[in-house]
Amino acid sequence: MPNGFFRNRQVYTGNSVVSRISAASRCFVFWLVILVPCTALNGQTGGAEFLRLGAGVRALSMGGAYVALADDPSAAVWNPAGLARVAGLQGYLSHMTVFSSQASHNFASGSVEINDGLVLGLSWVRLSVDDIPRFSALQGSRYDRLRDRPEWRSDGASEGVFRSVDDALFFSFARRFRLELLFGQGLTPVAVPVDISFGMNMKLIRRALDVASASAQSLDLGMIISLGSRTTGTGRQQSLSFGISVFDIAGSRMNWSTGSDYADPLPMRLVAGVGLTRALPGRNNTLALSVAQDVLQLQLPRLGVEYQIGRVLALRGGYRATGWSAGAGLNFGKVMLDYAFSTHELGATHRVGGGARF
C-alpha cells in the first residue's frame, strides 16, 4: 500500500479499502460544498434563539464547548456527527429552570446504532414560560393620562395570564468511518487511527405565544475528525478531535399566524471547535479539554474541561460568554446521572439529567 494512504482498520483487501475511502471522500466533498458559502454569512439572530441554550447536562457543565467532543444522545443539539460515536441503544432526559426560575427547559433524546458506525437519533427540546401577565393597550397619550384622563391610567393589575412555548424536534442521521493513515517506509509503517464522522439533523421548530403560533423546517450538518483515536477504559476516545457544525443551512423563515407578513428568520450559524482527550496515570483516568467558537459572532470562545476518575465519577467545568459552569457525573453500570451549575446575569441555573444504555 502506498506511503501516506488510508486503510481500513479491520478489512485489508484492496476493494474494501477503496470503497470505504471513496464513501468518506464523497461525504467530505459534499460537506465542503455546504460549508464554504456559510463563511460569508453574518451573525444575525432569529426565530429559534431558544436552541442556543443547548441541551444535555454534560455539555452544559463544560460551557457548551462540545462541538468536537460530542459522543452522547445530546450530540444532535451540538454536532449531529457526534451521534455516530454513540454505541448501542441510549436514551437521555434533562430538566432545568432558567432565568431565575421564570422559564422551564426540558430535553429528551434517544439514539440507536443500526450497524457499526451508522446511528439514528430522535431528540426533543422545549422552552416554556408560564403565567405571563396580560395587559391591554393603554388609552390616549401619556399626557392625556397624566393631565386630563386619570381613569385611563393603569393600576398595575393584570387582566390574566398566557403562556409561551418553544419546541424543536430533531430527526438525526450519523455515519462514522474508521480509517488508518500510514507514515513511514518498509514493512512496518506507523499507523495513525483516524475517525471521520458525518451527521445531519432534520428539524421541526414550532413557537406558540398566547394564541399566535409559527413553525418552520430546517437542516443542520456536522463533521468530526478524530486523530489517534482509541478507546480507553472509561469508554471515551483518547484522541485529538476537530469538530464543525452548520445550523439552519436551509435559510427558512418562521411565518406567524397573525395575518401579517412578518416572519422570523432562521439564519445560518457556524460553530467550530477542538477537543483533546488523554489518559492519565491511575486506573481508567482521563482528562478532556475542549474549545469551541461561534465563527459568525464576535464573542469569547467557550472552554470546557472534564476529569474522568475511573468508570464512575466525572468532574467538569467550563466557561462561556454568559458565565461560568461546573458539574459532575456518575455512572452506575448502564445508568448515568449528571448535574451542572452555571452563572448568568439573569440568574444562576441548576441542571439535572440522566440516561441509560441498553
CSV table of C-alpha atoms in Angstrom, one decimal:
chain,number,residue,atom,x,y,z
A,1,MET,CA,0.0,0.0,0.0
A,2,PRO,CA,1.5,3.4,-0.9
A,3,ASN,CA,3.0,5.6,1.9
A,4,GLY,CA,0.6,8.0,3.5
A,5,PHE,CA,-2.5,6.2,2.2
A,6,PHE,CA,-5.7,5.3,4.2
A,7,ARG,CA,-6.5,1.8,5.0
A,8,ASN,CA,-9.4,0.3,6.9
A,9,ARG,CA,-8.6,-1.0,10.4
A,10,GLN,CA,-10.3,-4.3,10.0
A,11,VAL,CA,-10.5,-5.1,6.3
A,12,TYR,CA,-7.3,-5.0,4.3
A,13,THR,CA,-8.4,-6.2,0.9
A,14,GLY,CA,-8.0,-3.5,-1.8
A,15,ASN,CA,-11.6,-3.3,-3.0
A,16,SER,CA,-13.0,-2.8,0.6
A,17,VAL,CA,-10.4,-0.1,1.3
A,18,VAL,CA,-11.1,1.8,-1.8
A,19,SER,CA,-14.9,1.6,-1.2
A,20,ARG,CA,-14.6,2.9,2.4
A,21,ILE,CA,-12.3,5.7,1.3
A,22,SER,CA,-14.5,6.7,-1.6
A,23,ALA,CA,-17.5,6.9,0.6
A,24,ALA,CA,-15.7,9.1,3.1
A,25,SER,CA,-14.4,11.3,0.3
A,26,ARG,CA,-17.8,11.8,-1.2
A,27,CYS,CA,-19.2,12.9,2.2
A,28,PHE,CA,-16.3,15.2,2.7
A,29,VAL,CA,-16.7,17.0,-0.6
A,30,PHE,CA,-20.5,17.3,-0.1
A,31,TRP,CA,-19.8,18.8,3.3
A,32,LEU,CA,-17.4,21.4,1.9
A,33,VAL,CA,-19.9,22.4,-0.8
A,34,ILE,CA,-22.3,23.3,2.1
A,35,LEU,CA,-19.7,24.8,4.4
A,36,VAL,CA,-17.9,27.2,2.1
A,37,PRO,CA,-20.9,29.5,1.4
A,38,CYS,CA,-21.7,29.7,5.1
A,39,THR,CA,-18.5,31.6,5.9
A,40,ALA,CA,-19.9,34.7,4.2
A,41,LEU,CA,-22.9,34.9,6.4
A,42,ASN,CA,-23.4,37.4,9.2
A,43,GLY,CA,-24.3,36.6,12.8
A,44,GLN,CA,-27.9,37.9,12.9
A,45,THR,CA,-30.3,36.4,15.4
A,46,GLY,CA,-33.6,34.8,14.5
A,47,GLY,CA,-36.6,32.9,15.5
A,48,ALA,CA,-35.0,29.8,17.2
A,49,GLU,CA,-32.8,31.6,19.8
A,50,PHE,CA,-34.0,29.2,22.4
A,51,LEU,CA,-31.9,26.4,20.8
A,52,ARG,CA,-28.7,28.4,21.7
A,53,LEU,CA,-29.3,27.5,25.3
A,54,GLY,CA,-28.1,24.0,24.4
A,55,ALA,CA,-29.1,20.7,26.0
A,56,GLY,CA,-27.5,17.8,27.8
A,57,VAL,CA,-26.1,18.4,31.2
A,58,ARG,CA,-22.6,17.1,30.5
A,59,ALA,CA,-22.2,19.6,27.6
A,60,LEU,CA,-23.6,22.5,29.5
A,61,SER,CA,-21.4,21.9,32.5
A,62,MET,CA,-18.5,22.1,30.1
A,63,GLY,CA,-19.5,25.6,29.0
A,64,GLY,CA,-21.1,24.3,25.8
A,65,ALA,CA,-17.6,23.6,24.3
A,66,TYR,CA,-18.9,20.3,22.9
A,67,VAL,CA,-18.8,20.5,19.1
A,68,ALA,CA,-15.6,18.4,18.9
A,69,LEU,CA,-16.3,16.0,21.9
A,70,ALA,CA,-20.0,15.2,21.3
A,71,ASP,CA,-20.5,11.5,21.9
A,72,ASP,CA,-23.9,11.1,23.7
A,73,PRO,CA,-27.5,11.4,22.6
A,74,SER,CA,-27.4,15.2,23.2
A,75,ALA,CA,-25.0,15.5,20.3
A,76,ALA,CA,-27.9,16.3,17.9
A,77,VAL,CA,-28.1,19.8,19.5
A,78,TRP,CA,-24.3,20.5,19.4
A,79,ASN,CA,-23.0,18.4,16.4
A,80,PRO,CA,-25.1,15.7,14.8
A,81,ALA,CA,-21.9,13.9,13.7
A,82,GLY,CA,-21.3,13.0,17.4
A,83,LEU,CA,-24.2,10.6,17.3
A,84,ALA,CA,-22.1,8.3,15.1
A,85,ARG,CA,-19.9,7.8,18.2
A,86,VAL,CA,-22.8,6.6,20.4
A,87,ALA,CA,-22.9,2.8,20.7
A,88,GLY,CA,-26.0,0.6,21.0
A,89,LEU,CA,-29.3,2.0,22.2
A,90,GLN,CA,-29.2,5.0,24.6
A,91,GLY,CA,-31.7,7.5,26.0
A,92,TYR,CA,-31.3,10.7,27.9
A,93,LEU,CA,-33.6,13.2,29.8
A,94,SER,CA,-32.7,16.5,31.4
A,95,HIS,CA,-34.6,19.4,33.1
A,96,MET,CA,-33.6,22.8,34.3
A,97,THR,CA,-35.2,26.1,35.2
A,98,VAL,CA,-33.6,29.2,33.7
A,99,PHE,CA,-33.7,33.0,34.2
A,100,SER,CA,-34.3,32.9,38.0
A,101,SER,CA,-36.9,30.1,37.6
A,102,GLN,CA,-39.0,32.1,35.2
A,103,ALA,CA,-38.7,29.5,32.4
A,104,SER,CA,-38.5,25.7,32.2
A,105,HIS,CA,-36.2,23.9,29.8
A,106,ASN,CA,-36.7,20.2,29.1
A,107,PHE,CA,-34.8,17.8,26.8
A,108,ALA,CA,-35.3,14.2,25.8
A,109,SER,CA,-33.2,12.2,23.3
A,110,GLY,CA,-32.6,8.7,22.1
A,111,SER,CA,-30.3,7.1,19.6
A,112,VAL,CA,-29.9,3.6,18.2
A,113,GLU,CA,-26.9,2.1,16.4
A,114,ILE,CA,-28.2,0.3,13.2
A,115,ASN,CA,-24.8,-1.2,12.5
A,116,ASP,CA,-21.2,-0.3,13.2
A,117,GLY,CA,-20.9,3.4,12.6
A,118,LEU,CA,-24.5,4.1,11.4
A,119,VAL,CA,-26.7,5.7,14.1
A,120,LEU,CA,-30.2,7.2,14.0
A,121,GLY,CA,-31.5,9.6,16.6
A,122,LEU,CA,-34.6,11.5,17.8
A,123,SER,CA,-34.5,14.5,20.1
A,124,TRP,CA,-36.9,17.0,21.6
A,125,VAL,CA,-36.2,20.4,23.1
A,126,ARG,CA,-38.8,22.6,24.9
A,127,LEU,CA,-38.5,26.0,26.5
A,128,SER,CA,-41.7,27.2,28.2
A,129,VAL,CA,-42.7,30.3,30.2
A,130,ASP,CA,-46.0,30.1,32.2
A,131,ASP,CA,-48.1,32.7,33.8
A,132,ILE,CA,-47.0,35.7,31.7
A,133,PRO,CA,-49.2,38.7,32.8
A,134,ARG,CA,-51.6,40.0,30.2
A,135,PHE,CA,-52.1,43.8,29.9
A,136,SER,CA,-54.3,45.6,27.3
A,137,ALA,CA,-53.0,48.7,25.4
A,138,LEU,CA,-53.4,51.9,27.4
A,139,GLN,CA,-55.7,54.5,26.0
A,140,GLY,CA,-54.7,58.0,24.9
A,141,SER,CA,-51.3,59.6,25.2
A,142,ARG,CA,-49.1,59.8,28.3
A,143,TYR,CA,-50.0,63.5,28.5
A,144,ASP,CA,-53.7,62.6,28.5
A,145,ARG,CA,-53.3,60.0,31.2
A,146,LEU,CA,-51.3,62.4,33.4
A,147,ARG,CA,-53.4,65.5,33.0
A,148,ASP,CA,-56.9,65.1,31.6
A,149,ARG,CA,-58.0,61.4,31.9
A,150,PRO,CA,-56.6,59.9,35.1
A,151,GLU,CA,-59.1,57.0,34.7
A,152,TRP,CA,-57.1,55.8,31.8
A,153,ARG,CA,-54.0,55.1,33.9
A,154,SER,CA,-53.1,51.5,34.7
A,155,ASP,CA,-53.5,50.3,38.2
A,156,GLY,CA,-50.8,47.6,37.6
A,157,ALA,CA,-53.3,44.7,37.8
A,158,SER,CA,-53.0,42.1,35.0
A,159,GLU,CA,-56.1,41.0,33.1
A,160,GLY,CA,-55.0,37.4,33.1
A,161,VAL,CA,-52.0,35.3,32.1
A,162,PHE,CA,-50.8,33.5,29.0
A,163,ARG,CA,-48.0,31.1,28.0
A,164,SER,CA,-45.0,30.9,25.7
A,165,VAL,CA,-43.8,27.5,24.4
A,166,ASP,CA,-41.0,26.8,22.0
A,167,ASP,CA,-40.5,23.3,20.7
A,168,ALA,CA,-37.9,21.7,18.4
A,169,LEU,CA,-37.9,18.1,17.1
A,170,PHE,CA,-34.7,16.6,15.7
A,171,PHE,CA,-34.6,13.6,13.3
A,172,SER,CA,-30.9,12.7,13.1
A,173,PHE,CA,-28.7,10.5,10.9
A,174,ALA,CA,-24.9,10.0,11.5
A,175,ARG,CA,-22.3,7.9,9.9
A,176,ARG,CA,-18.8,7.0,11.0
A,177,PHE,CA,-15.7,5.8,9.0
A,178,ARG,CA,-12.7,4.2,10.7
A,179,LEU,CA,-9.5,4.5,8.8
A,180,GLU,CA,-5.7,4.5,9.3
A,181,LEU,CA,-3.2,6.9,8.0
A,182,LEU,CA,0.2,5.3,7.3
A,183,PHE,CA,3.5,7.0,7.7
A,184,GLY,CA,7.0,5.6,7.0
A,185,GLN,CA,8.5,3.1,4.6
A,186,GLY,CA,9.0,-0.6,4.6
A,187,LEU,CA,7.0,-3.4,6.1
A,188,THR,CA,6.3,-1.6,9.4
A,189,PRO,CA,4.9,1.8,8.7
A,190,VAL,CA,3.4,3.9,11.6
A,191,ALA,CA,-0.4,3.7,11.5
A,192,VAL,CA,-2.4,6.6,12.9
A,193,PRO,CA,-6.0,5.8,13.5
A,194,VAL,CA,-8.4,8.3,12.0
A,195,ASP,CA,-12.2,8.5,12.6
A,196,ILE,CA,-14.3,10.7,10.4
A,197,SER,CA,-18.0,11.2,11.4
A,198,PHE,CA,-20.7,13.0,9.5
A,199,GLY,CA,-24.2,13.9,10.8
A,200,MET,CA,-27.4,15.6,9.7
A,201,ASN,CA,-30.4,16.9,11.5
A,202,MET,CA,-33.8,17.5,10.0
A,203,LYS,CA,-35.6,19.9,12.4
A,204,LEU,CA,-39.2,20.8,13.0
A,205,ILE,CA,-39.5,24.1,15.0
A,206,ARG,CA,-42.7,25.5,16.5
A,207,ARG,CA,-43.3,28.5,18.6
A,208,ALA,CA,-46.5,29.5,20.4
A,209,LEU,CA,-47.2,32.8,22.1
A,210,ASP,CA,-50.7,33.1,23.6
A,211,VAL,CA,-53.0,32.3,20.6
A,212,ALA,CA,-50.4,33.0,17.9
A,213,SER,CA,-48.0,30.4,16.6
A,214,ALA,CA,-45.3,29.9,14.0
A,215,SER,CA,-43.4,26.9,12.5
A,216,ALA,CA,-40.6,26.1,10.2
A,217,GLN,CA,-38.4,23.2,9.0
A,218,SER,CA,-34.6,23.4,8.9
A,219,LEU,CA,-31.5,21.4,8.4
A,220,ASP,CA,-28.1,21.0,10.3
A,221,LEU,CA,-24.9,19.4,9.2
A,222,GLY,CA,-21.9,18.3,11.3
A,223,MET,CA,-18.5,16.7,11.0
A,224,ILE,CA,-15.9,15.4,13.5
A,225,ILE,CA,-12.4,14.2,12.6
A,226,SER,CA,-10.5,12.4,15.4
A,227,LEU,CA,-6.8,11.6,15.1
A,228,GLY,CA,-5.1,8.9,17.1
A,229,SER,CA,-8.5,7.7,18.3
A,230,ARG,CA,-8.6,4.7,20.6
A,231,THR,CA,-11.0,3.5,23.4
A,232,THR,CA,-9.8,4.0,27.0
A,233,GLY,CA,-11.0,2.1,30.0
A,234,THR,CA,-13.7,4.7,30.6
A,235,GLY,CA,-15.2,4.1,27.2
A,236,ARG,CA,-14.1,7.6,26.0
A,237,GLN,CA,-11.9,8.1,22.9
A,238,GLN,CA,-8.3,9.1,23.5
A,239,SER,CA,-7.7,11.4,20.6
A,240,LEU,CA,-7.3,14.9,19.2
A,241,SER,CA,-10.7,15.9,17.6
A,242,PHE,CA,-11.8,18.7,15.3
A,243,GLY,CA,-15.5,19.4,15.0
A,244,ILE,CA,-17.6,21.8,13.0
A,245,SER,CA,-21.4,22.3,12.7
A,246,VAL,CA,-23.5,24.4,10.4
A,247,PHE,CA,-27.0,25.0,11.8
A,248,ASP,CA,-30.1,26.0,9.8
A,249,ILE,CA,-28.5,25.8,6.4
A,250,ALA,CA,-31.9,25.9,4.7
A,251,GLY,CA,-32.4,29.6,5.4
A,252,SER,CA,-36.0,29.0,6.5
A,253,ARG,CA,-38.4,31.6,8.0
A,254,MET,CA,-41.0,31.2,10.7
A,255,ASN,CA,-44.3,32.7,9.5
A,256,TRP,CA,-46.6,33.7,12.3
A,257,SER,CA,-50.4,33.0,12.3
A,258,THR,CA,-51.2,36.7,13.0
A,259,GLY,CA,-52.4,37.5,9.5
A,260,SER,CA,-49.4,39.8,8.8
A,261,ASP,CA,-46.5,39.2,6.5
A,262,TYR,CA,-44.0,39.2,9.4
A,263,ALA,CA,-41.7,36.2,9.7
A,264,ASP,CA,-38.7,35.4,12.0
A,265,PRO,CA,-35.6,34.3,10.0
A,266,LEU,CA,-33.6,31.3,10.9
A,267,PRO,CA,-30.1,32.5,10.0
A,268,MET,CA,-27.3,30.0,9.5
A,269,ARG,CA,-24.8,29.6,12.4
A,270,LEU,CA,-21.3,28.1,12.1
A,271,VAL,CA,-19.6,26.6,15.2
A,272,ALA,CA,-16.1,25.1,15.2
A,273,GLY,CA,-14.0,23.5,17.9
A,274,VAL,CA,-11.1,21.4,19.0
A,275,GLY,CA,-11.0,18.7,21.7
A,276,LEU,CA,-8.2,16.7,23.3
A,277,THR,CA,-8.8,13.6,25.4
A,278,ARG,CA,-5.8,11.9,27.1
A,279,ALA,CA,-5.3,9.0,29.5
A,280,LEU,CA,-3.8,10.0,32.9
A,281,PRO,CA,-1.9,7.9,35.5
A,282,GLY,CA,-4.2,5.7,37.5
A,283,ARG,CA,-6.8,3.2,36.7
A,284,ASN,CA,-9.0,4.4,33.8
A,285,ASN,CA,-8.5,8.1,34.5
A,286,THR,CA,-8.8,10.6,31.6
A,287,LEU,CA,-8.7,14.3,31.0
A,288,ALA,CA,-10.6,16.1,28.3
A,289,LEU,CA,-10.1,19.7,27.2
A,290,SER,CA,-12.2,21.5,24.6
A,291,VAL,CA,-12.7,24.9,23.0
A,292,ALA,CA,-15.5,26.0,20.7
A,293,GLN,CA,-16.2,29.2,18.8
A,294,ASP,CA,-19.3,30.6,17.1
A,295,VAL,CA,-17.4,31.7,13.9
A,296,LEU,CA,-20.0,34.3,12.9
A,297,GLN,CA,-20.3,36.1,16.3
A,298,LEU,CA,-17.7,38.3,17.9
A,299,GLN,CA,-17.6,36.8,21.4
A,300,LEU,CA,-15.1,34.9,23.6
A,301,PRO,CA,-14.8,31.2,22.8
A,302,ARG,CA,-16.3,28.5,25.0
A,303,LEU,CA,-14.0,26.5,27.1
A,304,GLY,CA,-14.6,23.1,28.8
A,305,VAL,CA,-12.7,20.5,30.9
A,306,GLU,CA,-13.6,17.1,32.2
A,307,TYR,CA,-11.7,14.9,34.6
A,308,GLN,CA,-12.9,11.3,34.5
A,309,ILE,CA,-12.0,9.3,37.6
A,310,GLY,CA,-12.3,5.6,36.8
A,311,ARG,CA,-15.6,4.4,35.4
A,312,VAL,CA,-17.8,6.1,38.0
A,313,LEU,CA,-17.1,9.8,38.6
A,314,ALA,CA,-16.5,12.7,36.3
A,315,LEU,CA,-15.8,16.3,37.4
A,316,ARG,CA,-16.5,19.1,34.9
A,317,GLY,CA,-16.1,22.8,34.4
A,318,GLY,CA,-16.5,25.4,31.7
A,319,TYR,CA,-16.8,29.0,30.6
A,320,ARG,CA,-18.9,30.8,28.0
A,321,ALA,CA,-19.7,34.4,27.4
A,322,THR,CA,-22.7,34.3,29.7
A,323,GLY,CA,-20.7,33.0,32.7
A,324,TRP,CA,-19.0,30.0,34.4
A,325,SER,CA,-20.3,26.5,34.8
A,326,ALA,CA,-19.3,23.4,36.8
A,327,GLY,CA,-20.8,19.9,37.3
A,328,ALA,CA,-20.3,16.2,37.9
A,329,GLY,CA,-21.4,12.9,36.5
A,330,LEU,CA,-22.0,9.5,38.0
A,331,ASN,CA,-22.1,6.2,36.1
A,332,PHE,CA,-23.7,3.1,37.6
A,333,GLY,CA,-23.2,0.4,35.0
A,334,LYS,CA,-25.7,1.3,32.3
A,335,VAL,CA,-27.2,4.2,34.2
A,336,MET,CA,-25.8,7.8,34.2
A,337,LEU,CA,-26.7,10.8,36.3
A,338,ASP,CA,-25.5,14.4,35.7
A,339,TYR,CA,-25.6,17.7,37.5
A,340,ALA,CA,-24.5,21.2,36.4
A,341,PHE,CA,-24.5,24.7,37.8
A,342,SER,CA,-23.9,27.8,35.8
A,343,THR,CA,-23.9,31.5,36.3
A,344,HIS,CA,-25.8,34.1,34.2
A,345,GLU,CA,-26.6,37.7,34.5
A,346,LEU,CA,-30.3,36.8,34.6
A,347,GLY,CA,-29.8,34.2,37.4
A,348,ALA,CA,-27.9,31.1,38.2
A,349,THR,CA,-29.1,27.8,36.8
A,350,HIS,CA,-29.2,24.2,38.2
A,351,ARG,CA,-29.5,21.4,35.7
A,352,VAL,CA,-30.1,17.7,36.3
A,353,GLY,CA,-30.2,14.9,33.8
A,354,GLY,CA,-29.9,11.2,33.5
A,355,GLY,CA,-29.9,8.4,30.9
A,356,ALA,CA,-29.4,4.7,30.3
A,357,ARG,CA,-27.6,2.4,27.9
A,358,PHE,CA,-29.2,-0.8,26.6
